[in-house]
Amino acid sequence: MGLGAIIAVNNLPVSDFMVSGLVESIDIYERLGDTTYYTIQFKIDISDGDISLLSDSRIGPGAILSILVPNGTEVDCLVKGPIFSQEIMLRNGGDGSSVMVKGADTSLTMDREFKSAAFEGTDSTSVMTVLSSYTMIPDVGSTSASHTQVKHNLIQRSTDLQFVRKLARRNGFKFWVTCDALGIETAHFQRVNLDGTEAAELIINRQDFNVNELQISWDVHRPSNSQGLQLDLANKSNIQGTVATTPETLLGSTPQQAFATDQVTIDISAPVDDSGDLTARLEAAMIDASFFVQASCQTSLQQLNKILRAHTVVKVTGAGTQHSGKYLVSAVHHHIDELAHTMKVELMRNAVGESA
């Protein structure tokens, strides 16, 4: 049985890696709003006193690798990006020697240079300006905060990745990069879409189960509403606001505010110039706090017949009326070897009760 994965260098599949059996295993780590990392474990062949693989430019520093997996009639690209590290294990005589190649998606290239810049306009227009320096297609949602010279410009004193992620946190957005089977990359600066059709169904406690074990926890000791007050330095008036619930779609019938008897209020004292900026920050705090249900499980491509990805919504079935329903996939650890493609999955939910 083969690994069931394709490794490409600069968008061109490398058949000798797979056919020769050089690749022992592949791991991909994707997480909500974070850089996706990958590792590839290669066997080392020692011949004529040399180790040719260690000097192979295809797995050298900066080489752009893609990892693709057939998914039904389609092919999914799990990650594409540069190699940044190797870990080498040499055993006397060569048997059992290996090299682990480490890389990440293209967002890593945005974290290489410290920059100083000033921006006018909204956070989203600033992100568009930053992304124009890269080859990724921008998928940028609109934001309401406005920055002008009359009040305060938006100042960058960081790498592009740090700057964009800071703006994402302010607005309740996530920033992540995806790639399609053709090698075309998209940079997403959006609130995660909780609507639409579920990407997969995770089933437990039924004859057609595809999950052996599901762990669920909830924690209501977190903010259930947010409020903020700031002074407009231009005219000395108050800028204030309140957000009593998440602005995002609920994944169940009962949010934390109705599930818990005790309520917790968070006060946001952020430097803002207008109500749009303050509201965005209050909403961001509520979005983050609203996911009070966490779950985890493990499945495989063979069991599920689908590949799970972070930033997507799945349906959980068989966990009772309280905890069955829609969940957001917050992280996936893919492990691919000759035996299987396993997926350790982390889920979260902003409500309990079955989804409508």
CSV table of C-alpha atoms in Angstrom, one decimal:
chain,number,residue,atom,x,y,z
A,1,MET,CA,0.0,0.0,0.0
A,2,GLY,CA,1.4,3.4,-0.9
A,3,LEU,CA,1.1,6.6,1.1
A,4,GLY,CA,-1.8,7.9,-1.0
A,5,ALA,CA,-0.2,11.4,-1.2
A,6,ILE,CA,1.6,13.4,-3.9
A,7,ILE,CA,4.6,15.6,-3.2
A,8,ALA,CA,5.2,18.4,-5.7
A,9,VAL,CA,8.2,20.7,-6.0
A,10,ASN,CA,7.3,24.1,-7.6
A,11,ASN,CA,3.9,22.6,-8.6
A,12,LEU,CA,5.5,19.6,-10.4
A,13,PRO,CA,4.9,16.1,-8.9
A,14,VAL,CA,8.1,14.3,-7.8
A,15,SER,CA,7.4,10.7,-8.6
A,16,ASP,CA,10.8,9.2,-7.5
A,17,PHE,CA,10.2,10.3,-3.8
A,18,MET,CA,7.1,8.1,-3.7
A,19,VAL,CA,7.9,5.3,-6.1
A,20,SER,CA,11.3,4.6,-4.5
A,21,GLY,CA,9.8,4.3,-1.0
A,22,LEU,CA,11.9,7.2,0.3
A,23,VAL,CA,9.0,8.8,2.2
A,24,GLU,CA,8.1,7.1,5.4
A,25,SER,CA,5.5,9.5,6.6
A,26,ILE,CA,3.9,12.9,6.2
A,27,ASP,CA,2.4,15.2,8.9
A,28,ILE,CA,0.4,18.4,8.3
A,29,TYR,CA,-0.6,20.6,11.2
A,30,GLU,CA,-3.4,23.1,10.4
A,31,ARG,CA,-5.1,25.4,12.9
A,32,LEU,CA,-7.7,28.1,12.9
A,33,GLY,CA,-6.2,31.4,11.9
A,34,ASP,CA,-2.6,30.1,12.0
A,35,THR,CA,0.2,29.0,9.7
A,36,THR,CA,0.0,25.5,8.4
A,37,TYR,CA,3.1,23.4,9.1
A,38,TYR,CA,4.3,20.2,7.5
A,39,THR,CA,7.0,17.6,8.1
A,40,ILE,CA,8.1,14.8,5.8
A,41,GLN,CA,10.1,11.9,7.0
A,42,PHE,CA,12.6,10.5,4.4
A,43,LYS,CA,14.6,7.3,4.6
A,44,ILE,CA,18.3,7.9,4.0
A,45,ASP,CA,20.3,5.6,1.6
A,46,ILE,CA,24.0,5.6,2.3
A,47,SER,CA,25.9,4.6,-0.9
A,48,ASP,CA,29.6,5.0,-1.8
A,49,GLY,CA,30.2,6.7,1.5
A,50,ASP,CA,27.9,9.6,0.6
A,51,ILE,CA,24.3,10.6,1.4
A,52,SER,CA,23.0,12.2,-1.7
A,53,LEU,CA,19.6,13.0,-0.4
A,54,LEU,CA,21.0,15.5,2.1
A,55,SER,CA,22.3,17.7,-0.8
A,56,ASP,CA,19.2,17.3,-2.9
A,57,SER,CA,18.0,20.9,-3.7
A,58,ARG,CA,14.4,19.7,-3.9
A,59,ILE,CA,14.4,19.3,-0.1
A,60,GLY,CA,16.9,22.1,0.6
A,61,PRO,CA,16.3,25.5,2.2
A,62,GLY,CA,13.5,27.5,0.5
A,63,ALA,CA,12.3,24.7,-1.8
A,64,ILE,CA,8.6,25.1,-2.4
A,65,LEU,CA,6.8,21.8,-1.7
A,66,SER,CA,3.1,21.0,-2.1
A,67,ILE,CA,1.4,18.0,-0.4
A,68,LEU,CA,-1.7,16.8,-2.3
A,69,VAL,CA,-4.1,13.9,-1.5
A,70,PRO,CA,-6.7,12.4,-3.7
A,71,ASN,CA,-10.2,13.0,-2.3
A,72,GLY,CA,-12.8,11.1,-4.2
A,73,THR,CA,-12.8,12.4,-7.8
A,74,GLU,CA,-10.8,15.5,-6.8
A,75,VAL,CA,-7.3,16.3,-5.4
A,76,ASP,CA,-6.9,18.4,-2.2
A,77,CYS,CA,-3.8,20.4,-1.6
A,78,LEU,CA,-3.2,20.2,2.1
A,79,VAL,CA,-0.3,22.7,2.2
A,80,LYS,CA,2.1,24.5,-0.1
A,81,GLY,CA,5.1,26.5,1.1
A,82,PRO,CA,8.9,26.7,1.7
A,83,ILE,CA,11.1,24.3,3.6
A,84,PHE,CA,12.8,26.0,6.6
A,85,SER,CA,14.5,23.2,8.5
A,86,GLN,CA,15.9,19.6,8.5
A,87,GLU,CA,16.5,17.2,11.3
A,88,ILE,CA,18.9,14.4,10.4
A,89,MET,CA,19.4,11.1,12.2
A,90,LEU,CA,22.4,9.0,11.1
A,91,ARG,CA,22.9,5.4,12.3
A,92,ASN,CA,26.1,3.6,11.9
A,93,GLY,CA,25.9,1.5,8.7
A,94,GLY,CA,22.9,3.5,7.4
A,95,ASP,CA,20.0,1.2,8.4
A,96,GLY,CA,17.4,3.3,10.2
A,97,SER,CA,18.8,6.6,9.2
A,98,SER,CA,16.4,9.4,8.2
A,99,VAL,CA,16.0,13.1,7.6
A,100,MET,CA,12.9,15.1,8.6
A,101,VAL,CA,12.1,18.0,6.4
A,102,LYS,CA,10.1,20.9,7.9
A,103,GLY,CA,8.1,23.5,6.1
A,104,ALA,CA,5.1,25.8,6.3
A,105,ASP,CA,2.6,27.5,4.1
A,106,THR,CA,3.4,30.8,2.2
A,107,SER,CA,2.3,33.0,5.1
A,108,LEU,CA,5.8,32.2,6.5
A,109,THR,CA,7.3,34.4,3.8
A,110,MET,CA,5.3,37.3,5.3
A,111,ASP,CA,7.2,37.0,8.6
A,112,ARG,CA,10.7,37.6,7.4
A,113,GLU,CA,11.1,41.4,7.4
A,114,PHE,CA,10.4,44.0,10.0
A,115,LYS,CA,8.6,47.0,8.4
A,116,SER,CA,7.5,50.5,9.4
A,117,ALA,CA,4.6,51.9,7.5
A,118,ALA,CA,1.5,54.2,8.0
A,119,PHE,CA,-1.9,53.5,6.5
A,120,GLU,CA,-5.1,55.5,5.9
A,121,GLY,CA,-8.5,54.0,5.4
A,122,THR,CA,-10.0,50.9,6.9
A,123,ASP,CA,-8.2,47.8,8.3
A,124,SER,CA,-9.3,45.8,5.3
A,125,THR,CA,-7.9,48.3,2.8
A,126,SER,CA,-4.6,48.2,4.7
A,127,VAL,CA,-4.6,44.4,4.5
A,128,MET,CA,-5.2,44.6,0.7
A,129,THR,CA,-2.2,47.0,0.4
A,130,VAL,CA,0.0,44.6,2.4
A,131,LEU,CA,-1.1,41.5,0.4
A,132,SER,CA,-0.4,43.3,-2.9
A,133,SER,CA,3.3,42.6,-2.4
A,134,TYR,CA,2.7,38.8,-2.5
A,135,THR,CA,1.4,36.5,-5.3
A,136,MET,CA,-1.5,35.1,-3.3
A,137,ILE,CA,-5.1,36.0,-4.3
A,138,PRO,CA,-6.6,38.2,-1.6
A,139,ASP,CA,-9.9,37.2,0.0
A,140,VAL,CA,-10.4,40.2,2.3
A,141,GLY,CA,-13.6,40.9,4.2
A,142,SER,CA,-14.7,44.5,4.8
A,143,THR,CA,-14.1,46.2,8.2
A,144,SER,CA,-15.7,49.3,9.8
A,145,ALA,CA,-12.9,51.0,11.6
A,146,SER,CA,-11.5,54.1,9.8
A,147,HIS,CA,-8.1,55.7,10.2
A,148,THR,CA,-7.2,59.2,9.0
A,149,GLN,CA,-4.5,61.7,9.3
A,150,VAL,CA,-7.0,64.1,11.0
A,151,LYS,CA,-7.1,61.6,13.9
A,152,HIS,CA,-4.6,58.7,13.8
A,153,ASN,CA,-3.1,56.8,11.0
A,154,LEU,CA,-2.8,53.0,11.3
A,155,ILE,CA,0.8,52.3,12.1
A,156,GLN,CA,2.8,49.1,11.3
A,157,ARG,CA,5.9,48.4,13.3
A,158,SER,CA,6.2,44.6,12.7
A,159,THR,CA,6.4,42.0,10.0
A,160,ASP,CA,3.5,41.9,7.5
A,161,LEU,CA,2.3,38.6,9.1
A,162,GLN,CA,2.3,40.1,12.6
A,163,PHE,CA,0.5,43.2,11.3
A,164,VAL,CA,-2.2,41.4,9.4
A,165,ARG,CA,-2.8,39.0,12.3
A,166,LYS,CA,-3.1,41.9,14.7
A,167,LEU,CA,-5.8,43.5,12.5
A,168,ALA,CA,-7.6,40.2,12.3
A,169,ARG,CA,-7.8,39.9,16.1
A,170,ARG,CA,-9.2,43.4,16.3
A,171,ASN,CA,-12.1,42.6,14.0
A,172,GLY,CA,-12.9,39.0,15.0
A,173,PHE,CA,-11.3,37.8,11.8
A,174,LYS,CA,-8.9,35.0,11.0
A,175,PHE,CA,-6.0,35.2,8.6
A,176,TRP,CA,-4.9,32.0,6.8
A,177,VAL,CA,-3.6,30.7,3.5
A,178,THR,CA,-5.0,27.9,1.3
A,179,CYS,CA,-3.9,26.4,-1.9
A,180,ASP,CA,-5.7,24.5,-4.7
A,181,ALA,CA,-4.6,21.5,-6.7
A,182,LEU,CA,-3.2,23.8,-9.4
A,183,GLY,CA,-0.9,25.5,-6.9
A,184,ILE,CA,-2.9,28.8,-6.8
A,185,GLU,CA,-2.8,30.3,-3.3
A,186,THR,CA,-5.4,32.4,-1.6
A,187,ALA,CA,-4.9,34.6,1.5
A,188,HIS,CA,-8.1,34.8,3.6
A,189,PHE,CA,-8.8,37.7,5.9
A,190,GLN,CA,-12.3,37.0,7.0
A,191,ARG,CA,-14.6,36.0,9.8
A,192,VAL,CA,-15.0,32.2,9.6
A,193,ASN,CA,-18.2,31.3,7.6
A,194,LEU,CA,-20.4,29.3,10.0
A,195,ASP,CA,-23.3,29.0,7.5
A,196,GLY,CA,-23.8,26.6,4.6
A,197,THR,CA,-23.6,22.9,4.1
A,198,GLU,CA,-21.4,20.9,6.5
A,199,ALA,CA,-18.2,19.6,5.0
A,200,ALA,CA,-18.6,16.1,6.7
A,201,GLU,CA,-20.6,14.2,9.3
A,202,LEU,CA,-18.8,12.7,12.3
A,203,ILE,CA,-20.8,9.7,13.6
A,204,ILE,CA,-20.5,7.9,16.9
A,205,ASN,CA,-22.8,5.4,18.6
A,206,ARG,CA,-24.3,4.2,15.4
A,207,GLN,CA,-23.6,1.1,13.2
A,208,ASP,CA,-22.2,3.3,10.4
A,209,PHE,CA,-19.8,5.1,12.9
A,210,ASN,CA,-16.7,6.8,11.6
A,211,VAL,CA,-15.4,8.0,15.0
A,212,ASN,CA,-14.4,5.6,17.8
A,213,GLU,CA,-14.2,8.2,20.6
A,214,LEU,CA,-15.3,11.7,21.1
A,215,GLN,CA,-14.2,14.0,23.9
A,216,ILE,CA,-16.4,17.0,24.8
A,217,SER,CA,-16.0,19.7,27.4
A,218,TRP,CA,-17.6,23.1,28.1
A,219,ASP,CA,-16.5,26.1,30.2
A,220,VAL,CA,-18.8,29.0,30.9
A,221,HIS,CA,-16.3,31.0,33.0
A,222,ARG,CA,-15.8,33.4,30.1
A,223,PRO,CA,-17.3,36.7,28.9
A,224,SER,CA,-20.9,36.5,28.0
A,225,ASN,CA,-21.2,40.2,27.0
A,226,SER,CA,-18.7,43.0,26.3
A,227,GLN,CA,-18.8,46.8,26.8
A,228,GLY,CA,-16.4,49.6,26.0
A,229,LEU,CA,-15.9,53.3,26.7
A,230,GLN,CA,-13.3,55.6,25.1
A,231,LEU,CA,-12.7,59.3,24.7
A,232,ASP,CA,-12.7,60.9,21.2
A,233,LEU,CA,-9.6,63.0,21.4
A,234,ALA,CA,-10.8,65.2,18.5
A,235,ASN,CA,-13.9,66.6,20.2
A,236,LYS,CA,-13.7,65.1,23.8
A,237,SER,CA,-17.0,63.2,23.3
A,238,ASN,CA,-17.6,59.6,24.5
A,239,ILE,CA,-17.3,56.7,22.2
A,240,GLN,CA,-19.1,53.8,23.8
A,241,GLY,CA,-20.8,50.5,22.9
A,242,THR,CA,-22.1,47.2,24.1
A,243,VAL,CA,-22.3,43.8,22.5
A,244,ALA,CA,-24.4,41.3,24.3
A,245,THR,CA,-23.8,38.2,22.1
A,246,THR,CA,-21.7,37.0,19.2
A,247,PRO,CA,-22.5,38.4,15.8
A,248,GLU,CA,-21.8,35.1,14.2
A,249,THR,CA,-24.3,32.3,13.4
A,250,LEU,CA,-25.0,30.0,16.3
A,251,LEU,CA,-24.0,26.4,15.7
A,252,GLY,CA,-26.7,25.1,18.1
A,253,SER,CA,-29.9,26.2,19.7
A,254,THR,CA,-28.7,27.5,23.1
A,255,PRO,CA,-25.8,30.0,23.4
A,256,GLN,CA,-23.7,30.5,26.6
A,257,GLN,CA,-25.9,33.4,27.7
A,258,ALA,CA,-29.0,31.0,27.9
A,259,PHE,CA,-27.0,27.9,29.0
A,260,ALA,CA,-25.3,29.4,32.0
A,261,THR,CA,-27.0,31.1,35.0
A,262,ASP,CA,-24.1,33.4,35.9
A,263,GLN,CA,-23.0,36.1,33.4
A,264,VAL,CA,-19.5,37.6,33.0
A,265,THR,CA,-18.9,41.0,31.5
A,266,ILE,CA,-15.7,42.1,29.8
A,267,ASP,CA,-14.7,45.7,29.6
A,268,ILE,CA,-12.7,46.8,26.5
A,269,SER,CA,-10.5,49.8,27.0
A,270,ALA,CA,-8.8,50.0,23.6
A,271,PRO,CA,-7.5,53.2,21.9
A,272,VAL,CA,-10.1,53.9,19.2
A,273,ASP,CA,-11.1,56.9,17.0
A,274,ASP,CA,-14.7,56.0,16.2
A,275,SER,CA,-17.6,53.8,17.2
A,276,GLY,CA,-16.9,51.4,14.2
A,277,ASP,CA,-13.5,50.6,15.6
A,278,LEU,CA,-14.9,50.1,19.1
A,279,THR,CA,-17.8,47.9,18.0
A,280,ALA,CA,-15.4,45.7,15.9
A,281,ARG,CA,-13.3,45.1,19.0
A,282,LEU,CA,-16.3,44.3,21.2
A,283,GLU,CA,-17.6,41.9,18.6
A,284,ALA,CA,-14.1,40.3,18.3
A,285,ALA,CA,-14.1,39.7,22.0
A,286,MET,CA,-17.5,38.1,21.9
A,287,ILE,CA,-16.7,35.9,19.0
A,288,ASP,CA,-13.6,34.6,20.7
A,289,ALA,CA,-15.4,34.0,24.0
A,290,SER,CA,-18.5,32.5,22.5
A,291,PHE,CA,-16.9,29.1,21.6
A,292,PHE,CA,-17.4,27.6,25.1
A,293,VAL,CA,-17.7,24.0,23.9
A,294,GLN,CA,-14.6,22.1,22.9
A,295,ALA,CA,-14.4,18.6,21.4
A,296,SER,CA,-11.8,16.3,19.9
A,297,CYS,CA,-11.7,13.0,18.1
A,298,GLN,CA,-9.8,10.9,15.6
A,299,THR,CA,-10.8,9.5,12.3
A,300,SER,CA,-9.2,8.5,9.0
A,301,LEU,CA,-9.7,9.1,5.3
A,302,GLN,CA,-10.6,5.4,5.0
A,303,GLN,CA,-13.4,5.7,7.7
A,304,LEU,CA,-14.7,9.1,6.7
A,305,ASN,CA,-14.1,9.1,2.9
A,306,LYS,CA,-13.5,12.8,3.2
A,307,ILE,CA,-10.6,15.0,4.2
A,308,LEU,CA,-11.3,17.4,7.1
A,309,ARG,CA,-9.8,20.9,7.0
A,310,ALA,CA,-9.6,23.7,9.6
A,311,HIS,CA,-11.9,26.7,9.1
A,312,THR,CA,-14.8,24.4,8.0
A,313,VAL,CA,-18.0,23.3,9.7
A,314,VAL,CA,-18.9,19.6,10.3
A,315,LYS,CA,-21.9,17.9,11.8
A,316,VAL,CA,-21.6,15.6,14.8
A,317,THR,CA,-24.2,12.8,15.1
A,318,GLY,CA,-24.7,10.4,18.1
A,319,ALA,CA,-23.6,12.7,20.9
A,320,GLY,CA,-27.1,13.2,22.3
A,321,THR,CA,-29.4,16.2,21.9
A,322,GLN,CA,-27.1,18.4,24.0
A,323,HIS,CA,-24.0,18.0,21.9
A,324,SER,CA,-25.0,16.7,18.5
A,325,GLY,CA,-25.0,19.3,15.7
A,326,LYS,CA,-22.7,21.7,13.9
A,327,TYR,CA,-19.1,22.3,15.1
A,328,LEU,CA,-16.3,24.4,13.7
A,329,VAL,CA,-13.1,22.5,12.9
A,330,SER,CA,-10.4,24.4,14.8
A,331,ALA,CA,-7.5,22.2,14.1
A,332,VAL,CA,-6.5,19.0,12.2
A,333,HIS,CA,-3.3,17.0,12.4
A,334,HIS,CA,-3.0,14.8,9.3
A,335,HIS,CA,-0.6,11.8,9.6
A,336,ILE,CA,-0.1,9.9,6.4
A,337,ASP,CA,2.0,6.7,6.1
A,338,GLU,CA,1.8,3.4,4.3
A,339,LEU,CA,-1.0,2.2,6.5
A,340,ALA,CA,-3.5,5.1,6.7
A,341,HIS,CA,-4.3,8.8,6.5
A,342,THR,CA,-5.4,9.6,10.1
A,343,MET,CA,-6.8,12.9,11.2
A,344,LYS,CA,-6.7,14.1,14.8
A,345,VAL,CA,-9.5,16.7,14.9
A,346,GLU,CA,-10.2,19.6,17.3
A,347,LEU,CA,-13.7,21.1,17.2
A,348,MET,CA,-15.4,24.0,18.9
A,349,ARG,CA,-18.9,25.3,19.2
A,350,ASN,CA,-20.7,28.5,20.3
A,351,ALA,CA,-23.9,26.9,21.5
A,352,VAL,CA,-25.3,23.6,22.7
A,353,GLY,CA,-28.4,21.8,21.5
A,354,GLU,CA,-28.9,20.4,18.1
A,355,SER,CA,-28.6,22.8,15.2
A,356,ALA,CA,-31.7,24.0,13.4
